CSV table of C-alpha atoms and ligand atoms in Angstrom, one decimal:
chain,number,residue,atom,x,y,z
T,18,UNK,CA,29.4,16.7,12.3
T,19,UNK,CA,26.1,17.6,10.8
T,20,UNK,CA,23.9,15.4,9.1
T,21,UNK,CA,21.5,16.9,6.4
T,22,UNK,CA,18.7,18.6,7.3
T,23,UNK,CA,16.7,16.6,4.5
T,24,UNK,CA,17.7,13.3,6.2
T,25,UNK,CA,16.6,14.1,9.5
T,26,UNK,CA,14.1,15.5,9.1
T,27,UNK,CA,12.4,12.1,7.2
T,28,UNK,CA,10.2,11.1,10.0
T,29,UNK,CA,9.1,15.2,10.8
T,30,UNK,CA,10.4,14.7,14.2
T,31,UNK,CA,7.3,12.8,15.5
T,32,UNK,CA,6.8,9.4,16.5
T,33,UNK,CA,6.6,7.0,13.4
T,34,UNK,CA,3.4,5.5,14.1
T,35,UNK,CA,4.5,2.1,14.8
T,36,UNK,CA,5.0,2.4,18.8
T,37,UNK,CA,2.5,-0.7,19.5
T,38,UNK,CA,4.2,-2.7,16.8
T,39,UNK,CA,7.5,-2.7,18.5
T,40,UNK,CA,5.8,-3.2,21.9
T,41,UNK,CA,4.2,-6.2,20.7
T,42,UNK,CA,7.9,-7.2,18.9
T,43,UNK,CA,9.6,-6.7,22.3
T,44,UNK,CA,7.0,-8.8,24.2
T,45,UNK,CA,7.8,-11.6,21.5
T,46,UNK,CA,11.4,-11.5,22.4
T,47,UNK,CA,10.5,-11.6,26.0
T,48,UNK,CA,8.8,-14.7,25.4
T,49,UNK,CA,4.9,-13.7,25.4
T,50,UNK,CA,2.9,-15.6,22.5
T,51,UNK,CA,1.4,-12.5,20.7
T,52,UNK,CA,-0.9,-12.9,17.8
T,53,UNK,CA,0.2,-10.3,15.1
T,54,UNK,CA,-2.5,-8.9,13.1
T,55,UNK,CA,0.1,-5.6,12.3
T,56,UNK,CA,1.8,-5.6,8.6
T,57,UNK,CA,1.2,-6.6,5.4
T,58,UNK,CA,2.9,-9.5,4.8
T,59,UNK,CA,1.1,-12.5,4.1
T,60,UNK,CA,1.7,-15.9,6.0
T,61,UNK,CA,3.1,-17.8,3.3
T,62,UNK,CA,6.2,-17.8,1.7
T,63,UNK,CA,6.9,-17.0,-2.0
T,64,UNK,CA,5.9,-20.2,-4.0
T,65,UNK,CA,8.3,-22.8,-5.0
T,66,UNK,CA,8.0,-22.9,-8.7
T,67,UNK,CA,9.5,-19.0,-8.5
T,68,UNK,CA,12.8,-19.5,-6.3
T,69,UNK,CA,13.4,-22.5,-8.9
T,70,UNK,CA,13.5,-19.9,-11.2
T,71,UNK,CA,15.2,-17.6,-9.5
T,72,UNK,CA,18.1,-20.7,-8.4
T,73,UNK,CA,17.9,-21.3,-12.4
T,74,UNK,CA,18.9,-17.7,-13.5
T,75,UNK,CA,21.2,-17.4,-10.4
T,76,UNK,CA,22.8,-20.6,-11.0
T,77,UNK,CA,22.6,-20.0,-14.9
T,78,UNK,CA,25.4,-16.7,-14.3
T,79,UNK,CA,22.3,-13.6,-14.1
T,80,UNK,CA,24.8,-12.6,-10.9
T,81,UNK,CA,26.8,-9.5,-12.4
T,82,UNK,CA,25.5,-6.1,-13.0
T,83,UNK,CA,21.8,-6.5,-14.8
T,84,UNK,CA,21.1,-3.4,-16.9
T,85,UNK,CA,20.1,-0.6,-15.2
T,86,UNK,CA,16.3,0.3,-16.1
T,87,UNK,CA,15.4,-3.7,-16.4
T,88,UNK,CA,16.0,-6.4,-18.4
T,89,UNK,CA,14.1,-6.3,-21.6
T,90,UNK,CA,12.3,-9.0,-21.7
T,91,UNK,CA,10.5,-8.4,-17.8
T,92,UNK,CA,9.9,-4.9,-19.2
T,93,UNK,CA,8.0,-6.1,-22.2
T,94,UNK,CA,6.5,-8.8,-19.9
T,95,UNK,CA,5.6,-5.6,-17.3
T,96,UNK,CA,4.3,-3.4,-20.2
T,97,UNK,CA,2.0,-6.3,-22.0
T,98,UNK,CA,0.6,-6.9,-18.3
T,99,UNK,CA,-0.8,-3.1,-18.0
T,100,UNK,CA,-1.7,-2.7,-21.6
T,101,UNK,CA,-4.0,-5.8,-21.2
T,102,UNK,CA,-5.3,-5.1,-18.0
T,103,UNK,CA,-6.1,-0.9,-18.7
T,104,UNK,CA,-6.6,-1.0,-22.5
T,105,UNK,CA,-3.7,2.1,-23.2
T,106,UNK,CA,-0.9,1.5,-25.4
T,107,UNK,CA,2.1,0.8,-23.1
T,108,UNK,CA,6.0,-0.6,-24.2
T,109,UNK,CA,8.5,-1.3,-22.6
T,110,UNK,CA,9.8,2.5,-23.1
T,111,UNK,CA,7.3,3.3,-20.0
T,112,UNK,CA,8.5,0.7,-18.1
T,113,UNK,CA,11.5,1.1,-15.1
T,114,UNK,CA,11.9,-1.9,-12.8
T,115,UNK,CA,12.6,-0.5,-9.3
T,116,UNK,CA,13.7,-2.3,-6.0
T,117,UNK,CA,10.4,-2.7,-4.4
T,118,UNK,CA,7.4,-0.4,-4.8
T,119,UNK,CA,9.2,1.9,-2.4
T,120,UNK,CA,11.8,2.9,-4.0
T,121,UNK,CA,9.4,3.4,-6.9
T,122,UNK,CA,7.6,6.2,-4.9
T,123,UNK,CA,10.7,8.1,-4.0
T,124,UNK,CA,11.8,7.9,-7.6
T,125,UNK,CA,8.5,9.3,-8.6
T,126,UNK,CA,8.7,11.8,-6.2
T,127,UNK,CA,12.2,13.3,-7.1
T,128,UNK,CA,10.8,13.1,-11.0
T,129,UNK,CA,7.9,15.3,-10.1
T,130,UNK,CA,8.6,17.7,-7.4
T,131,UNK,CA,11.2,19.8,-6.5
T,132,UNK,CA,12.9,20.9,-3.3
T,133,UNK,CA,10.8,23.4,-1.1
T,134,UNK,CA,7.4,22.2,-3.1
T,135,UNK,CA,4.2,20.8,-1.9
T,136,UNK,CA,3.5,17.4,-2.8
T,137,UNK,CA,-0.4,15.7,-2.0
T,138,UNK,CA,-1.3,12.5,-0.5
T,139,UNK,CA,-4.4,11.1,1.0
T,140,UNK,CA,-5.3,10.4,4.3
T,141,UNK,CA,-5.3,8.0,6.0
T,142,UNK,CA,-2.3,7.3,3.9
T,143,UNK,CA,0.4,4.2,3.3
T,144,UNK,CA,3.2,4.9,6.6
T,145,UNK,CA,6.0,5.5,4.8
T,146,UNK,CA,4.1,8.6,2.4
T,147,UNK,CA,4.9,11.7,4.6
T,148,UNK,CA,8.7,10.3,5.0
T,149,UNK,CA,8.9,9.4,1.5
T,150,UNK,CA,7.7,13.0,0.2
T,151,UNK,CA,10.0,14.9,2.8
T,152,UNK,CA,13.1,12.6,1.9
T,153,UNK,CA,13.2,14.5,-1.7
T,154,UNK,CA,13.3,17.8,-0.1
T,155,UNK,CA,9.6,18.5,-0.9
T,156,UNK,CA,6.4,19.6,1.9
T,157,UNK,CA,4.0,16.6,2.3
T,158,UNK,CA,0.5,18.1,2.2
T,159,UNK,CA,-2.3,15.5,3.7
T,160,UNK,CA,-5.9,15.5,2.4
T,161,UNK,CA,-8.1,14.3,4.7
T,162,UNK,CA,-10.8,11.7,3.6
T,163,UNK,CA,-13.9,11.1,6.2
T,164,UNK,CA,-14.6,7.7,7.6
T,165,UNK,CA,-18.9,8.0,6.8
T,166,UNK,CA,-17.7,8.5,3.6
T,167,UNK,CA,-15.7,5.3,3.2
T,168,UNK,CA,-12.4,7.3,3.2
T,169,UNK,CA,-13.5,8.4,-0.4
T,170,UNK,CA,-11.5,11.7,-1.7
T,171,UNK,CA,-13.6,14.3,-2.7
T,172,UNK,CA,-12.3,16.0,-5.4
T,173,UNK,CA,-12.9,19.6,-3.7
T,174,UNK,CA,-10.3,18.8,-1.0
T,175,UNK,CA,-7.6,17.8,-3.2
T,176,UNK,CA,-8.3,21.4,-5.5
T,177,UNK,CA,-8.8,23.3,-2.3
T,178,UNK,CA,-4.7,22.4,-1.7
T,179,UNK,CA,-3.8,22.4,-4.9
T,180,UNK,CA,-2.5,25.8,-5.6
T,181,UNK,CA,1.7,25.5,-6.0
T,182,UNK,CA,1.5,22.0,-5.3
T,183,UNK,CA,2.9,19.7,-8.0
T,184,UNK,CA,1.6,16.1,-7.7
T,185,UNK,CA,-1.3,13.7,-5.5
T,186,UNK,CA,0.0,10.9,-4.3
T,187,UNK,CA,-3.1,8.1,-4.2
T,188,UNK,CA,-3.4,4.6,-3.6
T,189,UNK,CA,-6.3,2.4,-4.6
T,190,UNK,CA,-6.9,-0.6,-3.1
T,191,UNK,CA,-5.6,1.0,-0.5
T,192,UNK,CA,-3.7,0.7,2.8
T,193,UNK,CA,-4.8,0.9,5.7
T,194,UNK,CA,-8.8,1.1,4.9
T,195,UNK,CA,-9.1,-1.7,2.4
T,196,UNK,CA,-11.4,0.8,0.6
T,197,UNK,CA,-11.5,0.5,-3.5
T,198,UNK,CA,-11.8,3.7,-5.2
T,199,UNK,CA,-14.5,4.1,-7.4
T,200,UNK,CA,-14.9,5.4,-10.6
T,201,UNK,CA,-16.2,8.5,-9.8
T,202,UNK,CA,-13.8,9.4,-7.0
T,203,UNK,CA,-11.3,8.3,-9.2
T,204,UNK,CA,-12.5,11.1,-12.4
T,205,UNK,CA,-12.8,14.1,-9.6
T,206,UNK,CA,-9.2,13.1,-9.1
T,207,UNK,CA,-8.6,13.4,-12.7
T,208,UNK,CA,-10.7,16.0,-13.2
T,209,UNK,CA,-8.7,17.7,-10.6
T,210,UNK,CA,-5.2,16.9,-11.9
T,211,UNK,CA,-5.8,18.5,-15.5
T,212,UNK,CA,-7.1,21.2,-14.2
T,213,UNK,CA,-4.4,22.1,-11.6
T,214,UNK,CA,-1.3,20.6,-13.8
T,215,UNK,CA,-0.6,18.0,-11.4
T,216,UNK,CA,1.3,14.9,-12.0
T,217,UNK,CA,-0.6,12.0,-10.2
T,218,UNK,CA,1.5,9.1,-8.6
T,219,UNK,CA,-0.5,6.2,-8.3
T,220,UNK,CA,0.0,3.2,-6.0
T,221,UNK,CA,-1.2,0.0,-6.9
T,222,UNK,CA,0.4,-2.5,-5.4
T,223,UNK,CA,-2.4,-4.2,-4.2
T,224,UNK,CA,-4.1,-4.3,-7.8
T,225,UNK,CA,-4.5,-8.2,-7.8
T,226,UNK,CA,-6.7,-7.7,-4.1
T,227,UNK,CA,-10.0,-6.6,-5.0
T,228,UNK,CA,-13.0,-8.2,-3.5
T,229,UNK,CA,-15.5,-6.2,-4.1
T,230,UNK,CA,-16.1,-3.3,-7.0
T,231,UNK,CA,-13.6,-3.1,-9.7
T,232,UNK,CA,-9.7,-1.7,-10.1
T,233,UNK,CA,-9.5,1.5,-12.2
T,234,UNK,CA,-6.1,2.1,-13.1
T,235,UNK,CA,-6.0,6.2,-13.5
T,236,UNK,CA,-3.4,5.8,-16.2
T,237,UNK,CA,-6.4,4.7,-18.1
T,238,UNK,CA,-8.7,7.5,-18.0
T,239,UNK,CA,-8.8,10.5,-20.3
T,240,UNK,CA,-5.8,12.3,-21.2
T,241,UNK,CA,-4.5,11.0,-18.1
T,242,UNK,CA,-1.8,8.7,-19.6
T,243,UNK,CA,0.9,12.1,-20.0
T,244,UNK,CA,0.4,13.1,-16.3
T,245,UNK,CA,0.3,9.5,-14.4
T,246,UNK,CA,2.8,7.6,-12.7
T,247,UNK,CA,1.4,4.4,-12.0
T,248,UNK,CA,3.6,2.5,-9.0
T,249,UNK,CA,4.0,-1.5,-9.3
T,250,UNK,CA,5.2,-4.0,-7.2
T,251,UNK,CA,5.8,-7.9,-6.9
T,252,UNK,CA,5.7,-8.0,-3.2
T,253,UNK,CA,2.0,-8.2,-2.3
T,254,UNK,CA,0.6,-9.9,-5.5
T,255,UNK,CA,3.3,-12.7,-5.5
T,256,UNK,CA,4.3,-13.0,-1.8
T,257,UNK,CA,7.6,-11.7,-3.1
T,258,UNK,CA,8.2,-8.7,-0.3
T,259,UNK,CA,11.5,-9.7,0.5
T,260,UNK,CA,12.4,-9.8,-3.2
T,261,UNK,CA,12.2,-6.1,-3.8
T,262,UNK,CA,11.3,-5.5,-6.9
T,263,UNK,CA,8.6,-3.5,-8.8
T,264,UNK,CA,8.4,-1.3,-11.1
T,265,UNK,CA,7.0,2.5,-12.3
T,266,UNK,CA,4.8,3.1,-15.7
T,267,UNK,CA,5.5,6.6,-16.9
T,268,UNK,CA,5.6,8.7,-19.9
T,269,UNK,CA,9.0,7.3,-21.7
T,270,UNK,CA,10.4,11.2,-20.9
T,271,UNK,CA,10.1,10.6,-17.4
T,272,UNK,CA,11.4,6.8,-17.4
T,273,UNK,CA,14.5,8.3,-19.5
T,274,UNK,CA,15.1,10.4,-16.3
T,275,UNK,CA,13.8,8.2,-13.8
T,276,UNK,CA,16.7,5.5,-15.5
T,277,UNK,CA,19.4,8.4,-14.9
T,278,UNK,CA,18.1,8.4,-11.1
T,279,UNK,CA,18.4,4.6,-10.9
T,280,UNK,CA,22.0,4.9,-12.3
T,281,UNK,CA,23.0,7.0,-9.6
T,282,UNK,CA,21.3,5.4,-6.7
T,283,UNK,CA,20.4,1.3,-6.8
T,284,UNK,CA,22.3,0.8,-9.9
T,285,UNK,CA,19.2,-1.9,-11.5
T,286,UNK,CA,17.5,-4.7,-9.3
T,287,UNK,CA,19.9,-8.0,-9.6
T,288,UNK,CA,19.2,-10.4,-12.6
T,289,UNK,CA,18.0,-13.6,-11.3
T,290,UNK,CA,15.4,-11.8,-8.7
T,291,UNK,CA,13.8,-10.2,-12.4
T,292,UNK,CA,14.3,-13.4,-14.2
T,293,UNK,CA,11.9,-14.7,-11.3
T,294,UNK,CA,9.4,-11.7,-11.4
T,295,UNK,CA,9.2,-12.4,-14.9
T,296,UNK,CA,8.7,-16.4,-14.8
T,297,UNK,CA,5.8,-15.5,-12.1
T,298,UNK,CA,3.9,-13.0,-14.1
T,299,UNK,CA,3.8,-15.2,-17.2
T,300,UNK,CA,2.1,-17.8,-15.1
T,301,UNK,CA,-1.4,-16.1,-15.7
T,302,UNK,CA,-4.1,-14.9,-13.2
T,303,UNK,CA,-4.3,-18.5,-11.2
T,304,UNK,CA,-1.0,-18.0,-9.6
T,305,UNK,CA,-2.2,-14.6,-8.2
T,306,UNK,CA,-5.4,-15.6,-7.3
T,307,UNK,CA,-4.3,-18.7,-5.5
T,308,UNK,CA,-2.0,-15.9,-3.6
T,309,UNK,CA,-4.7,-13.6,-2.8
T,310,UNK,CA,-7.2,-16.2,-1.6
T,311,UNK,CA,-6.8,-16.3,2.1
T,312,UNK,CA,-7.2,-12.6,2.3
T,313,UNK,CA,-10.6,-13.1,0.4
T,314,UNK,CA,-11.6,-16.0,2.7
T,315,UNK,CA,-10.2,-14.2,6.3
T,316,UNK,CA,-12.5,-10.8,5.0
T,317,UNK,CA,-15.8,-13.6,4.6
T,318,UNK,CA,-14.9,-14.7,7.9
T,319,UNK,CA,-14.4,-11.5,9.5
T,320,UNK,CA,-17.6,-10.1,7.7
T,321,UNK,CA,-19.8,-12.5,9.5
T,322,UNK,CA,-17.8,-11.9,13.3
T,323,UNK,CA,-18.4,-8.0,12.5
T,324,UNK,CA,-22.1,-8.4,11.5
T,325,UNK,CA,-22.8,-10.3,15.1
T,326,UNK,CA,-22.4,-7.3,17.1
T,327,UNK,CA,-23.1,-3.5,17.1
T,328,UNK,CA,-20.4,-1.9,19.1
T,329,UNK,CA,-17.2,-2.7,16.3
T,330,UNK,CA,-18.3,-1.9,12.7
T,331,UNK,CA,-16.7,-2.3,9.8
T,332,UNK,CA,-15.2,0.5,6.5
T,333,UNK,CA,-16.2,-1.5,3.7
T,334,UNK,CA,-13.1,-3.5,3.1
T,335,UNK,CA,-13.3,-4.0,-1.2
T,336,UNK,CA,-9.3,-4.8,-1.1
T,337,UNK,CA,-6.1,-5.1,0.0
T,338,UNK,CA,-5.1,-7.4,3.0
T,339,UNK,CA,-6.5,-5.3,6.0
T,340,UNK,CA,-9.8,-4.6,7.7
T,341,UNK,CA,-10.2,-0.9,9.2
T,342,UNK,CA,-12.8,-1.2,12.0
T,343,UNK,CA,-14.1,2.2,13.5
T,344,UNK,CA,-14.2,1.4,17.4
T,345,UNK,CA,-15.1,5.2,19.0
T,346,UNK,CA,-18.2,3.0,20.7
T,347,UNK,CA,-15.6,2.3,22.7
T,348,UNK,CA,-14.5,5.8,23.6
T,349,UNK,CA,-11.0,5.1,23.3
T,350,UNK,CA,-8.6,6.5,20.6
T,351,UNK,CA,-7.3,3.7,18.3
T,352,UNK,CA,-3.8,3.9,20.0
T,353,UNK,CA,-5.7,3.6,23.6
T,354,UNK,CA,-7.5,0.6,22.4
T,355,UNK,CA,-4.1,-1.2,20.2
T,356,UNK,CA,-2.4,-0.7,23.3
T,357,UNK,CA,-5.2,-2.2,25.9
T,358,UNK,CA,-5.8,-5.5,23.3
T,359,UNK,CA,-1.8,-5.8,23.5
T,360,UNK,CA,-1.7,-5.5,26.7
T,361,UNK,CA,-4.6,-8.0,28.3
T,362,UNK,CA,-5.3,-10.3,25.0
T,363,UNK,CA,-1.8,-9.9,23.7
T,364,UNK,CA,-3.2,-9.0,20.3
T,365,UNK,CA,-1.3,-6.5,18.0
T,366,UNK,CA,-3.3,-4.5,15.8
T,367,UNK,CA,-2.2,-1.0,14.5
T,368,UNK,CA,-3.8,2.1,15.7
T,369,UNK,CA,-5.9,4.6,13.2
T,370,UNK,CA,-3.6,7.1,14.4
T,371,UNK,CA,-0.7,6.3,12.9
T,372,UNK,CA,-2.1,6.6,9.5
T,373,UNK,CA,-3.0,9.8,9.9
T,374,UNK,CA,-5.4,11.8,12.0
T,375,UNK,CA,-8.4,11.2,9.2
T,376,UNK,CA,-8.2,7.3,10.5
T,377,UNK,CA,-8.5,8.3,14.7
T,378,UNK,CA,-10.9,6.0,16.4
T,379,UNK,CA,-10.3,3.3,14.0
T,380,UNK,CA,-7.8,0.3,13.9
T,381,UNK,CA,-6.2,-1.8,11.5
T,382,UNK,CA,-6.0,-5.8,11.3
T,383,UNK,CA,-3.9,-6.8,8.9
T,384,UNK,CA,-5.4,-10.4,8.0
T,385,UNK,CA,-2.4,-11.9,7.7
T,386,UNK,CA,-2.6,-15.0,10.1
T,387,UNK,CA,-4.2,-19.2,9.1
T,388,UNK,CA,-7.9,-18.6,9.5
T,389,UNK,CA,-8.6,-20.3,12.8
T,390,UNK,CA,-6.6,-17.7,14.3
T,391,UNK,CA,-7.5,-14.8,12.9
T,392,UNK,CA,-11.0,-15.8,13.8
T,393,UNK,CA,-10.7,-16.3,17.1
T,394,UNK,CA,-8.1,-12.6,17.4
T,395,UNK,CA,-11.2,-11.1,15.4
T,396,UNK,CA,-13.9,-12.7,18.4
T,397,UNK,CA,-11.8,-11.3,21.2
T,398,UNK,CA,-11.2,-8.2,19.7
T,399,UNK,CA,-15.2,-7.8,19.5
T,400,UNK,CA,-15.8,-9.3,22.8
T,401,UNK,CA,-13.1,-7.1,24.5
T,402,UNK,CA,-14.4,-3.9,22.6
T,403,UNK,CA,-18.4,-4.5,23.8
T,404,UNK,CA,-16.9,-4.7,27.4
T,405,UNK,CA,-15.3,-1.4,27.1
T,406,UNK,CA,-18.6,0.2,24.9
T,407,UNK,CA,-20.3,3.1,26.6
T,408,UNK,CA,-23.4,2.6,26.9
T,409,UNK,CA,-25.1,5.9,24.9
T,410,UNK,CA,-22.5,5.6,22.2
T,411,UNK,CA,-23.4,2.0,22.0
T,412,UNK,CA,-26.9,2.7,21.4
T,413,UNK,CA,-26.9,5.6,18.9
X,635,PLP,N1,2.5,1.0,-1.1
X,635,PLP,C1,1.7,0.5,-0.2
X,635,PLP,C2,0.3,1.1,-0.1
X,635,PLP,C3,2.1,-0.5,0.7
X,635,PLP,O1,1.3,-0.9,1.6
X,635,PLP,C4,3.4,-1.0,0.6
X,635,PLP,C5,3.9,-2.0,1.5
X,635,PLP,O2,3.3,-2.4,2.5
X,635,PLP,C6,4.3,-0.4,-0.4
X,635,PLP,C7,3.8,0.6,-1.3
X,635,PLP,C8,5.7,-0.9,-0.6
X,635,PLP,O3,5.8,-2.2,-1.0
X,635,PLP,P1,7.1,-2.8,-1.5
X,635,PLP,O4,8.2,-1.8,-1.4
X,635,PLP,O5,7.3,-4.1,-0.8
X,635,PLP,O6,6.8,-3.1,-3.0
């Protein structure tokens, strides 16, 4: 039997990226203590007061079919949130909750472009982008961002691969640099987008992660509001990943669509997981910042490690729960070097590489273990990448 040329071709027939994080996963199941510094999920568990509400509305009956674009009220609550935070008139109408920011971006993808077309992302880019674009049939076009520039698009780049393409993909904080785009990147991009007609599909799932600089939400900038699809999600602001649920902001047009997709696909997120999402973000800001706070503390701590050495440095790490650390003083590739700290320190770290070819050279450390550990993983990775420096490289 044949399988569809669209599904297997998701992954492009490469390797997915994540061969070191299943090394280090198989070492674990062979009994070796490894310290995982690899995804982004965060080392607590979603907070008490939001299962209760969750085992309320479950036991309270919200088990049978919930209505398929969202229940009204965590729509409204959804819609108030990023009319506050932006400033641009936004109801409920613009609001679909999805399962998980995930299937938010393949929903935005199928609304915006069609089989055979080219769709833009950034590099180094989010694992899942090149898999997601391909899975609706469309040609994932990476634009490559430079490390000396802090992985900051340039507006040229994204124009120079515009022609025939029909939407950017972008994702600020963002994952895997940590880097915060600012607001001049983010009006090139703009810029860019009228001028070339194309729809803009903006992640912002790390939006309550900013440490340093400010979030600009695209949605918010001139004329932008029509062409934007801004990507939500409970996972990484509420410790809520296994939850799956999130949401997409849109122009109502495309969320009338986007709720025709969701009828014929996940059929709605279940009840009592929205009635949570919606008890936790009417808790305010202190919730969220109590959530965010070890990432904030572990990038302090690693900020001091980082500045007691010159062979490991350092992109500048403004959000999001990872550090990307530029180790070519080494002379290793970032998969040479994940795979060498695995193998003799039995750290797990996830190489540049497998976020794109923009991000060789580098690694990722997701700070995502209690701070006594991560500080002594972040010490022997520094100590372990000065014995391997060479020399010139070290010097220059
Ligand atoms: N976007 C980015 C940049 C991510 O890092 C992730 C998860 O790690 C997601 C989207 C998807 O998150 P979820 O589906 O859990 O909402």
């Amino acid at each position: 039997m044949q399988i569809s040329q669209r599904i297997s071709n998701i992954t492009g027939g490469g390797s997915d990226g994540w061969d070191v994080f299943y090394k280090a996963r198989r070492m674990i199941a062979d009994g070796v203590p490894v310290t995982e510094l690899t995804i982004g999920e965060h080392d607590i568990r979603t907070d008490p007061t939001i299962l209760a509400a969750m085992d309320r509305a479950a036991t309270g009956g919200h088990t049978g079919y919930a209505i398929v674009p969202g229940i009204q009220t965590l729509r409204d609550t959804v819609a108030a949130r990023i009319q506050d935070r932006t400033g641009v008139p936004t109801t409920s109408r613009n609001i679909l909750i999805t399962p998980g920011g995930q299937s938010a971006l393949f929903a935005a993808h199928m609304a915006t472009c069609s089989p055979g077309g080219r769709a833009l992302y950034i590099a180094p880019y989010y694992a899942t982008y090149p898999g997601t674009i391909r899975g609706v049939g469309a040609i994932p076009v990476a634009i490559p961002t430079r490390a000396h520039e802090a992985f900051q698009p340039r507006a040229e780049d994204i124009a120079a691969e515009a022609a025939g393409a029909s939407s950017l993909l972008i994702n600020s904080p963002n994952n895997p640099t940590g880097v915060v785009y600012s607001r001049e990147t983010l009006e090139g991009i703009a810029q860019t987008c009228r001028e070339h007609d194309l729809w803009l599909i903006s992640d912002e799932v790390y939006d309550t992660q900013v440490w340093q600089g400010e979030h600009i939400s695209p949605r918010a900038l001139p004329d932008m509001a029509k062409r934007t699809l801004v990507v939500g999600s409970m996972s990484k602001s509420h410790a809520m990943t296994g939850s799956r649920i999130g949401w997409i902001c849109a122009p109502d047009e495309v969320i009338d669509h986007l709720a025709n997709l969701a009828t014929h696909t996940t059929y709605g997120v279940p009840g009592f997981i929205q009635d949570a999402a919606e008890y936790a973000l009417t808790q305010g800001p202190d919730l969220e910042a109590k959530i965010a706070e070890p990432f904030r503390r572990r990038r302090a701590l690693a900020r001091d490690i980082i500045a007691g050495q010159n062979t490991v440095s350092l992109i500048p790490a403004q959000g999001a729960m990872y550090l990307m650390l530029d180790i070519r003083p080494t002379g290793l590739s970032g998969e040479d070097f994940a795979n060498a700290l695995l193998d003799t320190h039995h750290i797990a770290v996830m190489p540049g590489e497998s976020f794109g070819k923009s991000a060789a050279g580098h690694i990722r450390v997701a700070m995502t273990v209690e701070d006594s550990k991560f500080t002594k993983s972040l010490q022997t990775l520094v100590t372990f990448a000065q014995t391997l420096a060479v020399p010139s490289a070290n010097a220059s």
